[in-house]
Amino acid sequence: IYIPVFSYLLSKLGVDAVFNLTLGVLIAGGCVLFYLFAGHNGGNTLSLWMLCAVKLYANMWLFALYTLYWNFTDGYFDILDAKRLFAIFSAGSAFGAMVGGTLVTMLIGYIPIENLFLVWAAVALLTAPLLISLRKTCAKIEEDLTIDETPVRFLSEIRHMLTTLRQSRFVRTLAFIMFITLSVTLVCEYQYMNIFSDTAKIEAKAQMNSQTPDKASTPATEQDKNHIVETISAQKLASLFGKLGAMASAFILLVNLFLFNRLIAWLGVRNTALIQPLVYMGVFAFFLLNYSFSSALAGFFAYQGIMIAIEQNNQNFLFNAMPTAVRKQMRTFIEGIAEPLAVALAGMFLLIYGK
């Protein structure tokens, strides 16, 4: 439901108005969520469906803000400028992820978790002056062709997107590539997460046994021991992912600043698109030959490192090559529908064959 509506709004209002609307929703949504989680809902405990709805809300904006940001950026840079500057913008995103994670780690020790929703709203509010300044000081390379003088109808916009998808081989190919890439990515993520989880449990059991070597296991205490193992393993996983996430962010930052542009100049956009499939071929061969912690590390960096630093940046170039009149809508359609469909397909595959 969200993606067709978002695409329709881009055509009806333009990316600038949608950006304003998005910031308003983020500010209001952060305040409402803070109100709910702070206990101002009449003393009632939040139900499971409400928690799931908040998770869905957060994931929706994860996709939407990424798509909206690059739709906004595409209006100011052509393909030549994109090859020089998009890597720097991506480096800024990587640095922002590092700062955001650090900020959460620092704040969580001093403020309740629900206050982070207010931080979310405050960041959205602080974005507004910067957005206004950019519009006043920077000129777009083109008029916003998503706005037409004739009325735009919702169903007509959907038909127009589907027609473009049917008639353009480039758009179909790009959508298919992104669909397959993300499907394989999620299977890779499942594999390394499974290995990391098993390794953490083994280390937790060893740590617990080393601390209480003289106590025999009895049925009465087995449940307590399992609880202790789960607690220790969760702590170990959190620590591991914190370290790996920091290293991956540093890797992305360095690649975007010093390597990616040279890679594009050397290989070109089309050949660079082959890097991620080749990396995944090597990673899955590693899984088959040596299903261990080292192959899990390779899988983690194939996804959290190579894909974000190289593949997603290269996809931005491919989107920038689309016709201007349909670029924003098709990017929204592909990232908002093709990718979630890949998530659903990979999830079904793992539910059936994951055991």
mmCIF file with all atom_site columns, N, CA and C in Angstrom, residues 1 9 19 24 48 56 83 86 142 145 148 152 173 176 214 217 241 253 264 267 285 326:
data_model
loop_
_atom_site.group_PDB
_atom_site.id
_atom_site.type_symbol
_atom_site.label_atom_id
_atom_site.label_alt_id
_atom_site.label_comp_id
_atom_site.label_asym_id
_atom_site.label_entity_id
_atom_site.label_seq_id
_atom_site.pdbx_PDB_ins_code
_atom_site.Cartn_x
_atom_site.Cartn_y
_atom_site.Cartn_z
_atom_site.occupancy
_atom_site.B_iso_or_equiv
_atom_site.pdbx_formal_charge
_atom_site.auth_seq_id
_atom_site.auth_comp_id
_atom_site.auth_asym_id
_atom_site.auth_atom_id
_atom_site.pdbx_PDB_model_num
ATOM 1  N N  . ILE A 1 1   ? 0.830  -1.194  0.000   1.00 0.00 ? 1   ILE A N  1
ATOM 2  C CA . ILE A 1 1   ? 0.000  0.000   0.000   1.00 0.00 ? 1   ILE A CA 1
ATOM 3  C C  . ILE A 1 1   ? 0.874  1.256   0.000   1.00 0.00 ? 1   ILE A C  1
ATOM 4  N N  . LEU A 1 9   ? 2.349  10.298  -4.764  1.00 0.00 ? 9   LEU A N  1
ATOM 5  C CA . LEU A 1 9   ? 2.621  11.605  -4.178  1.00 0.00 ? 9   LEU A CA 1
ATOM 6  C C  . LEU A 1 9   ? 3.795  12.292  -4.865  1.00 0.00 ? 9   LEU A C  1
ATOM 7  N N  . PHE A 1 19  ? 9.204  15.520  0.609   1.00 0.00 ? 19  PHE A N  1
ATOM 8  C CA . PHE A 1 19  ? 10.233 15.604  1.651   1.00 0.00 ? 19  PHE A CA 1
ATOM 9  C C  . PHE A 1 19  ? 9.692  16.379  2.857   1.00 0.00 ? 19  PHE A C  1
ATOM 10 N N  . GLY A 1 24  ? 7.505  16.078  8.463   1.00 0.00 ? 24  GLY A N  1
ATOM 11 C CA . GLY A 1 24  ? 6.394  16.314  9.381   1.00 0.00 ? 24  GLY A CA 1
ATOM 12 C C  . GLY A 1 24  ? 5.883  15.026  10.007  1.00 0.00 ? 24  GLY A C  1
ATOM 13 N N  . LEU A 1 48  ? 1.258  -6.947  21.847  1.00 0.00 ? 48  LEU A N  1
ATOM 14 C CA . LEU A 1 48  ? 2.235  -7.442  20.884  1.00 0.00 ? 48  LEU A CA 1
ATOM 15 C C  . LEU A 1 48  ? 2.002  -6.840  19.510  1.00 0.00 ? 48  LEU A C  1
ATOM 16 N N  . LEU A 1 56  ? 7.272  -2.446  12.181  1.00 0.00 ? 56  LEU A N  1
ATOM 17 C CA . LEU A 1 56  ? 6.942  -2.261  10.764  1.00 0.00 ? 56  LEU A CA 1
ATOM 18 C C  . LEU A 1 56  ? 7.088  -0.796  10.360  1.00 0.00 ? 56  LEU A C  1
ATOM 19 N N  . LYS A 1 83  ? 29.174 10.150  -10.739 1.00 0.00 ? 83  LYS A N  1
ATOM 20 C CA . LYS A 1 83  ? 30.369 9.313   -10.659 1.00 0.00 ? 83  LYS A CA 1
ATOM 21 C C  . LYS A 1 83  ? 31.437 9.941   -9.775  1.00 0.00 ? 83  LYS A C  1
ATOM 22 N N  . PHE A 1 86  ? 28.745 10.809  -5.737  1.00 0.00 ? 86  PHE A N  1
ATOM 23 C CA . PHE A 1 86  ? 27.847 9.930   -5.005  1.00 0.00 ? 86  PHE A CA 1
ATOM 24 C C  . PHE A 1 86  ? 28.586 9.089   -3.969  1.00 0.00 ? 86  PHE A C  1
ATOM 25 N N  . GLU A 1 142 ? 17.457 20.275  -13.513 1.00 0.00 ? 142 GLU A N  1
ATOM 26 C CA . GLU A 1 142 ? 16.299 20.090  -14.368 1.00 0.00 ? 142 GLU A CA 1
ATOM 27 C C  . GLU A 1 142 ? 15.059 20.547  -13.631 1.00 0.00 ? 142 GLU A C  1
ATOM 28 N N  . LEU A 1 145 ? 10.076 17.271  -13.375 1.00 0.00 ? 145 LEU A N  1
ATOM 29 C CA . LEU A 1 145 ? 9.152  16.771  -14.382 1.00 0.00 ? 145 LEU A CA 1
ATOM 30 C C  . LEU A 1 145 ? 8.128  15.806  -13.822 1.00 0.00 ? 145 LEU A C  1
ATOM 31 N N  . ASP A 1 148 ? 3.005  17.669  -13.193 1.00 0.00 ? 148 ASP A N  1
ATOM 32 C CA . ASP A 1 148 ? 2.354  17.994  -14.443 1.00 0.00 ? 148 ASP A CA 1
ATOM 33 C C  . ASP A 1 148 ? 1.174  18.907  -14.153 1.00 0.00 ? 148 ASP A C  1
ATOM 34 N N  . VAL A 1 152 ? -3.198 14.273  -11.769 1.00 0.00 ? 152 VAL A N  1
ATOM 35 C CA . VAL A 1 152 ? -2.628 12.928  -11.743 1.00 0.00 ? 152 VAL A CA 1
ATOM 36 C C  . VAL A 1 152 ? -3.537 12.036  -10.922 1.00 0.00 ? 152 VAL A C  1
ATOM 37 N N  . THR A 1 173 ? 15.488 -5.308  -16.263 1.00 0.00 ? 173 THR A N  1
ATOM 38 C CA . THR A 1 173 ? 16.746 -5.965  -15.891 1.00 0.00 ? 173 THR A CA 1
ATOM 39 C C  . THR A 1 173 ? 17.236 -5.485  -14.536 1.00 0.00 ? 173 THR A C  1
ATOM 40 N N  . PHE A 1 176 ? 15.106 -6.963  -11.785 1.00 0.00 ? 176 PHE A N  1
ATOM 41 C CA . PHE A 1 176 ? 15.399 -8.386  -11.602 1.00 0.00 ? 176 PHE A CA 1
ATOM 42 C C  . PHE A 1 176 ? 16.728 -8.592  -10.888 1.00 0.00 ? 176 PHE A C  1
ATOM 43 N N  . ASP A 1 214 ? 32.288 -27.994 39.484  1.00 0.00 ? 214 ASP A N  1
ATOM 44 C CA . ASP A 1 214 ? 31.981 -29.023 40.466  1.00 0.00 ? 214 ASP A CA 1
ATOM 45 C C  . ASP A 1 214 ? 30.489 -29.285 40.619  1.00 0.00 ? 214 ASP A C  1
ATOM 46 N N  . SER A 1 217 ? 24.896 -31.451 36.578  1.00 0.00 ? 217 SER A N  1
ATOM 47 C CA . SER A 1 217 ? 23.642 -31.036 35.961  1.00 0.00 ? 217 SER A CA 1
ATOM 48 C C  . SER A 1 217 ? 22.507 -31.908 36.453  1.00 0.00 ? 217 SER A C  1
ATOM 49 N N  . PHE A 1 241 ? 28.628 -8.195  17.193  1.00 0.00 ? 241 PHE A N  1
ATOM 50 C CA . PHE A 1 241 ? 28.060 -7.381  16.129  1.00 0.00 ? 241 PHE A CA 1
ATOM 51 C C  . PHE A 1 241 ? 28.421 -5.911  16.285  1.00 0.00 ? 241 PHE A C  1
ATOM 52 N N  . LEU A 1 253 ? 33.416 3.552   4.800   1.00 0.00 ? 253 LEU A N  1
ATOM 53 C CA . LEU A 1 253 ? 33.880 4.934   4.757   1.00 0.00 ? 253 LEU A CA 1
ATOM 54 C C  . LEU A 1 253 ? 35.148 5.058   3.917   1.00 0.00 ? 253 LEU A C  1
ATOM 55 N N  . ILE A 1 264 ? 35.290 2.703   -10.411 1.00 0.00 ? 264 ILE A N  1
ATOM 56 C CA . ILE A 1 264 ? 34.385 3.001   -11.519 1.00 0.00 ? 264 ILE A CA 1
ATOM 57 C C  . ILE A 1 264 ? 35.171 3.459   -12.742 1.00 0.00 ? 264 ILE A C  1
ATOM 58 N N  . LEU A 1 267 ? 36.979 0.098   -14.058 1.00 0.00 ? 267 LEU A N  1
ATOM 59 C CA . LEU A 1 267 ? 36.153 -1.000  -14.554 1.00 0.00 ? 267 LEU A CA 1
ATOM 60 C C  . LEU A 1 267 ? 34.920 -0.540  -15.319 1.00 0.00 ? 267 LEU A C  1
ATOM 61 N N  . ALA A 1 285 ? 30.875 -20.702 -1.810  1.00 0.00 ? 285 ALA A N  1
ATOM 62 C CA . ALA A 1 285 ? 31.845 -21.790 -1.950  1.00 0.00 ? 285 ALA A CA 1
ATOM 63 C C  . ALA A 1 285 ? 32.604 -21.989 -0.637  1.00 0.00 ? 285 ALA A C  1
ATOM 64 N N  . VAL A 1 326 ? 10.529 9.380   -15.464 1.00 0.00 ? 326 VAL A N  1
ATOM 65 C CA . VAL A 1 326 ? 10.049 8.231   -14.690 1.00 0.00 ? 326 VAL A CA 1
ATOM 66 C C  . VAL A 1 326 ? 11.041 7.781   -13.631 1.00 0.00 ? 326 VAL A C  1
#
